[in-house]
mmCIF file of C-alpha atoms in Angstrom:
data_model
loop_
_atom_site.group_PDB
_atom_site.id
_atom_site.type_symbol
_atom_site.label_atom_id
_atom_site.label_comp_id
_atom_site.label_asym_id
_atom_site.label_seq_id
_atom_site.Cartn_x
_atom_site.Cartn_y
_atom_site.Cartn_z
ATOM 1 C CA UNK S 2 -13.084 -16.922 -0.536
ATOM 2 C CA UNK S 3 -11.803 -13.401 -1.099
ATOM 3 C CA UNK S 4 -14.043 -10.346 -0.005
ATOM 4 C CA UNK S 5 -15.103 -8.891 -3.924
ATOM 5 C CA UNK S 6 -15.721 -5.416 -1.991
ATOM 6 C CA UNK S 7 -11.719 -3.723 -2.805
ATOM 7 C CA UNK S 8 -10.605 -1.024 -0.291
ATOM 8 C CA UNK S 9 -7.593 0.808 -1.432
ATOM 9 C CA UNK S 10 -4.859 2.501 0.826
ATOM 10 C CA UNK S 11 -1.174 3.799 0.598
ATOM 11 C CA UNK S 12 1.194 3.129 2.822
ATOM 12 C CA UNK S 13 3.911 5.461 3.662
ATOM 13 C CA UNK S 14 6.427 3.989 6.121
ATOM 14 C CA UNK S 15 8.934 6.676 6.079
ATOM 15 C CA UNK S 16 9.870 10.374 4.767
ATOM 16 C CA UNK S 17 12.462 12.666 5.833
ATOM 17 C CA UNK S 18 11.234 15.481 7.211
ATOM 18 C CA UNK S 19 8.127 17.277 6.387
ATOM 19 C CA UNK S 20 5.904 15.579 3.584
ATOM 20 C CA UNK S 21 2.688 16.246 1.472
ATOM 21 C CA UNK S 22 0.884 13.847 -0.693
ATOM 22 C CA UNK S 23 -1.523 14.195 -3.282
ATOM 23 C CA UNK S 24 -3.289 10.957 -5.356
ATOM 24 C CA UNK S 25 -4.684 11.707 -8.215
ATOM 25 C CA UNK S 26 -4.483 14.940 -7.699
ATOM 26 C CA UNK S 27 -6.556 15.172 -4.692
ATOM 27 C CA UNK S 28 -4.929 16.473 -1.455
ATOM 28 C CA UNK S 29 -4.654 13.447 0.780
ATOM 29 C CA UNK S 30 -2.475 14.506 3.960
ATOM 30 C CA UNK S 31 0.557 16.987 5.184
ATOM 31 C CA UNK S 32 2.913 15.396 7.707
ATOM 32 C CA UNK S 33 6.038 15.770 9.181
ATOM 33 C CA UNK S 34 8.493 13.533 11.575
ATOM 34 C CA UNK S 35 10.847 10.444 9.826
ATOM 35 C CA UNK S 36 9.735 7.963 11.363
ATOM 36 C CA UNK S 37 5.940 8.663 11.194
ATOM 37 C CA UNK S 38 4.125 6.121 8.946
ATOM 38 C CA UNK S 39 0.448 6.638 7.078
ATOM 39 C CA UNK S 40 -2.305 4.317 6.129
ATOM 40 C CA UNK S 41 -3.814 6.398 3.616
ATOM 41 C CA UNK S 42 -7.766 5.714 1.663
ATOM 42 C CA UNK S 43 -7.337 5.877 -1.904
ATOM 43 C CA UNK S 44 -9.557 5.036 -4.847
ATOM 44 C CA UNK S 45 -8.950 3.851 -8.352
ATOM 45 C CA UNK S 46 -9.092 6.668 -11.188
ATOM 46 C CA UNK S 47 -12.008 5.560 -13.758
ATOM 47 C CA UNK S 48 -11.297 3.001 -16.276
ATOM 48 C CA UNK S 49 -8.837 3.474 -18.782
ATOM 49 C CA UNK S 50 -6.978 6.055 -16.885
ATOM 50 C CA UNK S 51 -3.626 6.228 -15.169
ATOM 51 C CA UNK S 52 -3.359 6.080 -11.103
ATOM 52 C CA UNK S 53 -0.645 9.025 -10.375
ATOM 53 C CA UNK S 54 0.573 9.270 -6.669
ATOM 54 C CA UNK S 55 2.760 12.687 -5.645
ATOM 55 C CA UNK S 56 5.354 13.246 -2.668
ATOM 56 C CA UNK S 57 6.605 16.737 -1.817
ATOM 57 C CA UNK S 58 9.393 16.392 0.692
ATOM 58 C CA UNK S 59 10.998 19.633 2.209
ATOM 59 C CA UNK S 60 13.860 18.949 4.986
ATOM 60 C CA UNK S 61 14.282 19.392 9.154
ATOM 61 C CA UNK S 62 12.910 22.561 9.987
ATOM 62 C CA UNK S 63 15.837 23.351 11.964
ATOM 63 C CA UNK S 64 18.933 21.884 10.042
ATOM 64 C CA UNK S 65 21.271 23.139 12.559
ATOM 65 C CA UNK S 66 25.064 24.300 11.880
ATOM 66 C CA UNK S 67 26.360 22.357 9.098
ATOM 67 C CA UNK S 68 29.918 23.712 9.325
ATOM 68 C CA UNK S 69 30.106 22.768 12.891
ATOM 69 C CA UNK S 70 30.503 18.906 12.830
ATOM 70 C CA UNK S 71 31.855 17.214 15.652
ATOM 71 C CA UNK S 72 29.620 15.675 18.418
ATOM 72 C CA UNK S 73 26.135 16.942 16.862
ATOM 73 C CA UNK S 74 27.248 20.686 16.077
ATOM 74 C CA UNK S 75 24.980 22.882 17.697
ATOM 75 C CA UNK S 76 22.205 19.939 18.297
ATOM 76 C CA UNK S 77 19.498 22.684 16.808
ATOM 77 C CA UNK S 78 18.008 19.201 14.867
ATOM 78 C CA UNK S 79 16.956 17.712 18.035
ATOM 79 C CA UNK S 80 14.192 19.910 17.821
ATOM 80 C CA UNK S 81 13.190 18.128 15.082
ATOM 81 C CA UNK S 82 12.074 14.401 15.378
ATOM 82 C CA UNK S 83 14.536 12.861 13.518
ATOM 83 C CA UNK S 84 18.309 11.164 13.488
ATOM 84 C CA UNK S 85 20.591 13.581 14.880
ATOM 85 C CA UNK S 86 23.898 12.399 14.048
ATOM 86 C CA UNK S 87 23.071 13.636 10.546
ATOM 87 C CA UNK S 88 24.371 16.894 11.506
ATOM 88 C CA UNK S 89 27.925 15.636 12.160
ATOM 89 C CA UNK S 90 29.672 13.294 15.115
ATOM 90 C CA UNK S 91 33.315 12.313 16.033
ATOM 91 C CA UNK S 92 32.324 8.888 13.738
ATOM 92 C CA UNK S 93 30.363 10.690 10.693
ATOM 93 C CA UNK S 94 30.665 13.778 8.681
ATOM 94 C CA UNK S 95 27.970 16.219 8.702
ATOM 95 C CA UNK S 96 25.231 15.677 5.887
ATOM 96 C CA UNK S 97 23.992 18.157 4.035
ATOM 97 C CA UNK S 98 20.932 17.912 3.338
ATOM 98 C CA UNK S 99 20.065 15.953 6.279
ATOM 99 C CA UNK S 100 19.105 12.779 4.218
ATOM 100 C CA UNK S 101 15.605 14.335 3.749
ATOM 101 C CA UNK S 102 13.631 12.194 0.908
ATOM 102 C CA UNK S 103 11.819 9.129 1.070
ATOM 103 C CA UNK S 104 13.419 6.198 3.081
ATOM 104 C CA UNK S 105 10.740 3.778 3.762
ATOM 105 C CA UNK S 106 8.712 1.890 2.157
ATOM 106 C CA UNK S 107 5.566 3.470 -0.416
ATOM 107 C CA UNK S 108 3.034 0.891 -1.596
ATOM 108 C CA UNK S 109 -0.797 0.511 -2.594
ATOM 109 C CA UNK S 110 -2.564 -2.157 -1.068
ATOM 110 C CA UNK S 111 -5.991 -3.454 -2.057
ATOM 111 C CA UNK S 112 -7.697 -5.423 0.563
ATOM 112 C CA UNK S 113 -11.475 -5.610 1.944
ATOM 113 C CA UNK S 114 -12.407 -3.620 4.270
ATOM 114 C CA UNK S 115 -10.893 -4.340 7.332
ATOM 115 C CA UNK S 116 -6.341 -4.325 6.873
ATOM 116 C CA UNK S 117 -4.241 -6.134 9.466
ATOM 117 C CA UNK S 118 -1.087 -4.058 10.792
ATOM 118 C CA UNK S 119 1.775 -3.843 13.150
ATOM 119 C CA UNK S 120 2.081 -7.591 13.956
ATOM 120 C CA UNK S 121 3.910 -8.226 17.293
ATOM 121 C CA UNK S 122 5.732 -11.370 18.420
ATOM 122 C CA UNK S 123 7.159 -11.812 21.738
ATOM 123 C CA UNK S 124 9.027 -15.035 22.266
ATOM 124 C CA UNK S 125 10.052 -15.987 26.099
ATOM 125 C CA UNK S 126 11.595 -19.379 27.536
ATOM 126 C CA UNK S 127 9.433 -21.018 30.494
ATOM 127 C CA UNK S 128 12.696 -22.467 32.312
ATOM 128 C CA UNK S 129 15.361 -20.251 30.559
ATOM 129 C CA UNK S 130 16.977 -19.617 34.100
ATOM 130 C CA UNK S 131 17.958 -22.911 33.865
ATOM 131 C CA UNK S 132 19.558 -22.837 30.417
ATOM 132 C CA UNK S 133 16.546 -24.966 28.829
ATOM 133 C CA UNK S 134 15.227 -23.590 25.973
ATOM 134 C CA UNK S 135 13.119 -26.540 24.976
ATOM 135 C CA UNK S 136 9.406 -24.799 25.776
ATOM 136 C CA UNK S 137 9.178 -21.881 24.036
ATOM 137 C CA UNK S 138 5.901 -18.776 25.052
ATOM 138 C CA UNK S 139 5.117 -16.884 21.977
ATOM 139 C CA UNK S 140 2.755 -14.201 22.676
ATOM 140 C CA UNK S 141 0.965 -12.812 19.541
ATOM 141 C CA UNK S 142 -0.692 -8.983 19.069
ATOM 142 C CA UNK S 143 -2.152 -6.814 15.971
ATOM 143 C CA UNK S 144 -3.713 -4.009 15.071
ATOM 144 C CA UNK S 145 -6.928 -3.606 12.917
ATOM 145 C CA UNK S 146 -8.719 -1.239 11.019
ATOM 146 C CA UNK S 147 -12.146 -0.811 9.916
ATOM 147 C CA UNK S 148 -12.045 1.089 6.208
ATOM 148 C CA UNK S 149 -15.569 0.720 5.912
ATOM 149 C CA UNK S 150 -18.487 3.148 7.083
ATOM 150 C CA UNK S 151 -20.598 0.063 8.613
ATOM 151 C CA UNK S 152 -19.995 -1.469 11.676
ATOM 152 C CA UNK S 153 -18.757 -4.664 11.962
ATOM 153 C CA UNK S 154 -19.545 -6.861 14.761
ATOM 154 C CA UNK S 155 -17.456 -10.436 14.299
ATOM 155 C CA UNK S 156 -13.930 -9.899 12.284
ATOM 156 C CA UNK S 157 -12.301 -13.440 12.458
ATOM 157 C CA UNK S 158 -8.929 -13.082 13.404
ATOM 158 C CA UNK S 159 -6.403 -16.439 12.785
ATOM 159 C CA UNK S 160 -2.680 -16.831 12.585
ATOM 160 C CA UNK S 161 -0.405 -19.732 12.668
ATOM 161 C CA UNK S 162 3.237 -20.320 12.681
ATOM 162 C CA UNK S 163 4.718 -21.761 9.778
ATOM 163 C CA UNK S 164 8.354 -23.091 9.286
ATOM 164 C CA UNK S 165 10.931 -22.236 6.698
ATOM 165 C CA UNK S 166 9.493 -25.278 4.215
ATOM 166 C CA UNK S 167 6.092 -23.711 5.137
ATOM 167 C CA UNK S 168 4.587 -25.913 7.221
ATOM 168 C CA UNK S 169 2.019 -25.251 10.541
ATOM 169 C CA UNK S 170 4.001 -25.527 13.436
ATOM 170 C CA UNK S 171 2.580 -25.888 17.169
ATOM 171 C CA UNK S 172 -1.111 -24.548 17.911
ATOM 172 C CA UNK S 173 -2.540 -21.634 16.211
ATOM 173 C CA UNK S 174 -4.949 -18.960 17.303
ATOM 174 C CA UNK S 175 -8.083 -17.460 16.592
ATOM 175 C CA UNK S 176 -10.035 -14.103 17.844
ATOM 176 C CA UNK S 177 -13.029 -12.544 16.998
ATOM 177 C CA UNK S 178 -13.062 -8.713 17.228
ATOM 178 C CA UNK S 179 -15.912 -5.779 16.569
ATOM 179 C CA UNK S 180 -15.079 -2.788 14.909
ATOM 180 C CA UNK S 181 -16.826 0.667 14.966
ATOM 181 C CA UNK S 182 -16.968 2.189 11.398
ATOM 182 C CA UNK S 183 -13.674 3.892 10.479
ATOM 183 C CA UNK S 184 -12.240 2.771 13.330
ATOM 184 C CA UNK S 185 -9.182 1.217 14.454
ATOM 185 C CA UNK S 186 -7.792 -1.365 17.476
ATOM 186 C CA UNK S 187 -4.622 -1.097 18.159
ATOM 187 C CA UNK S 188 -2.508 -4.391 19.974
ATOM 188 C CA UNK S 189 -5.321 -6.772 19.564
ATOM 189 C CA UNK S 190 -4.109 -9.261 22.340
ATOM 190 C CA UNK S 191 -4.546 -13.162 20.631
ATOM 191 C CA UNK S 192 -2.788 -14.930 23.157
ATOM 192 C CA UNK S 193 -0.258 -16.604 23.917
ATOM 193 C CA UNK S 194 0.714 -20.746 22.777
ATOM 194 C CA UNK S 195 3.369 -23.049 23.598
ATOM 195 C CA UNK S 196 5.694 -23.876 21.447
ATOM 196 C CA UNK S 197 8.127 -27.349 21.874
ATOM 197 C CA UNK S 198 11.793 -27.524 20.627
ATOM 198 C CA UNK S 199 11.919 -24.586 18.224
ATOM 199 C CA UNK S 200 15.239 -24.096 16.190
ATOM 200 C CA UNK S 201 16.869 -21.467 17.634
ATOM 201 C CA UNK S 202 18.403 -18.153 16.243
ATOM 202 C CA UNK S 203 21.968 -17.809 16.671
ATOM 203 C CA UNK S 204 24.243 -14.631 16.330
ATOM 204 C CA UNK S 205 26.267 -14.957 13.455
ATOM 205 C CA UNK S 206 29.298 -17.590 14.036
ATOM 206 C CA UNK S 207 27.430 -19.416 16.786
ATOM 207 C CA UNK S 208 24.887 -21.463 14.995
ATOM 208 C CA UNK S 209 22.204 -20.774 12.206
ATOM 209 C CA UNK S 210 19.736 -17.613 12.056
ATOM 210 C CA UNK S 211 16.524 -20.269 11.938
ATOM 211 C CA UNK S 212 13.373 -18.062 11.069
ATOM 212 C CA UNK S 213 9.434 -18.834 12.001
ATOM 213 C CA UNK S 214 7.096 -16.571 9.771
ATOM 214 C CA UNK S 215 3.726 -15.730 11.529
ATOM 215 C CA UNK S 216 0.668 -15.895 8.820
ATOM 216 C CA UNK S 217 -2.376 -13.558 10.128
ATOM 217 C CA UNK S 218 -5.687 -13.508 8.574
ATOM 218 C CA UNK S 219 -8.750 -10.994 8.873
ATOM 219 C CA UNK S 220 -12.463 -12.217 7.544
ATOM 220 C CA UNK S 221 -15.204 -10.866 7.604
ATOM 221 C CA UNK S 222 -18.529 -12.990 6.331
ATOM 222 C CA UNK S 223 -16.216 -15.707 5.903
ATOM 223 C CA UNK S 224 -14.224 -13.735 3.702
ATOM 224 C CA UNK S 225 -10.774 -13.094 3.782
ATOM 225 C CA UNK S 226 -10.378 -9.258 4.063
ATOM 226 C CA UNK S 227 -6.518 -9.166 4.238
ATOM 227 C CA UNK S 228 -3.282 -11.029 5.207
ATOM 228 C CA UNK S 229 0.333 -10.243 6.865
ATOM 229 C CA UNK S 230 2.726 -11.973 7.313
ATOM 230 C CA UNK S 231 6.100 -11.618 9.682
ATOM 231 C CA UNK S 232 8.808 -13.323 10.372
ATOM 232 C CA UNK S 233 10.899 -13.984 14.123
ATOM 233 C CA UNK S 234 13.499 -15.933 15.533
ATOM 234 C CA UNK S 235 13.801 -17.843 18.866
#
């Protein structure tokens, strides 16, 4: 069952340099940095009326020399956090504008009120020294946040691994978390499981690029609240 309470947010995963954004006309944040991202609140605009979402982008505060290519001109844009070579190296021409503008990803998400985020899979081999790759650690972590104003005292966390033809593969895991109002927990530790004889990824003209996708869940009331999913190779 799917939690009926909707929680909006916009998700900005990248804008170079400096950014403001405005939904619906209201203010919502000013920013800077490329490789920043935002979890903004949002909510719906009455019925019958159009959602509008604005993004004012204004470049690197310090652009640097742009006539002065070469190994990073003058290297003024390292003041700024951002990619330098944009202001020239002995393998690029300088850029103008110093690709400012949106490069990442802007969605809205509806959810309930707790969102899953920044899902991290860490895959070791038990007896790699020995060139056996046949027991494979994965080691699972994810971050959490509470949209609501109430505190929550049991969000279920579960994820399994799933194959390419989207079956469960090896064990799975479950957590149960509490969450302050408004609040967030970053690098929720779930564990780690064994996994037996996983395909392998190969670089490209060794063997195949075999992918696992990781499926996480939050509920809350026995509702599902939101879902992410990830892929990873072994």
């Amino acid at each position: 069952e799917t939690d009926t309470t909707t929680f909006g947010t916009l998700l900005i995963n990248g804008v170079n340099y400096a950014y403001e954004v405005w939904w619906n006309g209201k203010h919502l944040v000013s920013s800077e940095g490329a490789f920043f991202r935002r979890t903004l609140p949002i909510s719906l605009a009455p019925p019958g009326q159009m959602n509008f979402v604005a993004i004012k982008v204004a470049p690197p505060f310090h652009p640097g020399c742009v006539d002065k290519g070469g190994q990073g001109g003058d290297h003024m844009i390292a003041k700024d956090v951002t990619s330098q070579f944009v202001e020239g190296w002995d393998w690029i021409q300088p850029i103008p504008d110093r690709n400012t503008g949106i490069w990442g990803e802007v969605r809205v998400q509806w959810s309930g009120c707790v969102i899953l985020q920044d899902p991290c899979v860490r895959v070791s081999f038990a007896n790699a020294s020995e060139n056996d790759f046949t027991a494979a650690e994965v080691h699972l972590a994810v971050s959490c946040t509470n949209l609501s104003s109430s505190k929550l005292s049991s969000v279920v966390i579960k994820a399994a691994v799933t194959s390419e033809s989207g079956e469960i593969v090896g064990q799975t895991w479950t957590k149960t978390v509490g969450l302050e109002s408004n609040s967030c927990l970053t690098d929720i530790d779930l564990g780690c499981n064994m996994f037996s004889n996983p395909l392998l990824w190969y670089p490209s003209g060794y063997g195949k690029q075999n992918l696992y996708k990781v499926e996480i869940t939050a509920e809350v009331s026995d509702r599902l609240s939101h879902e992410i999913t990830t892929t990873f190779g072994y």
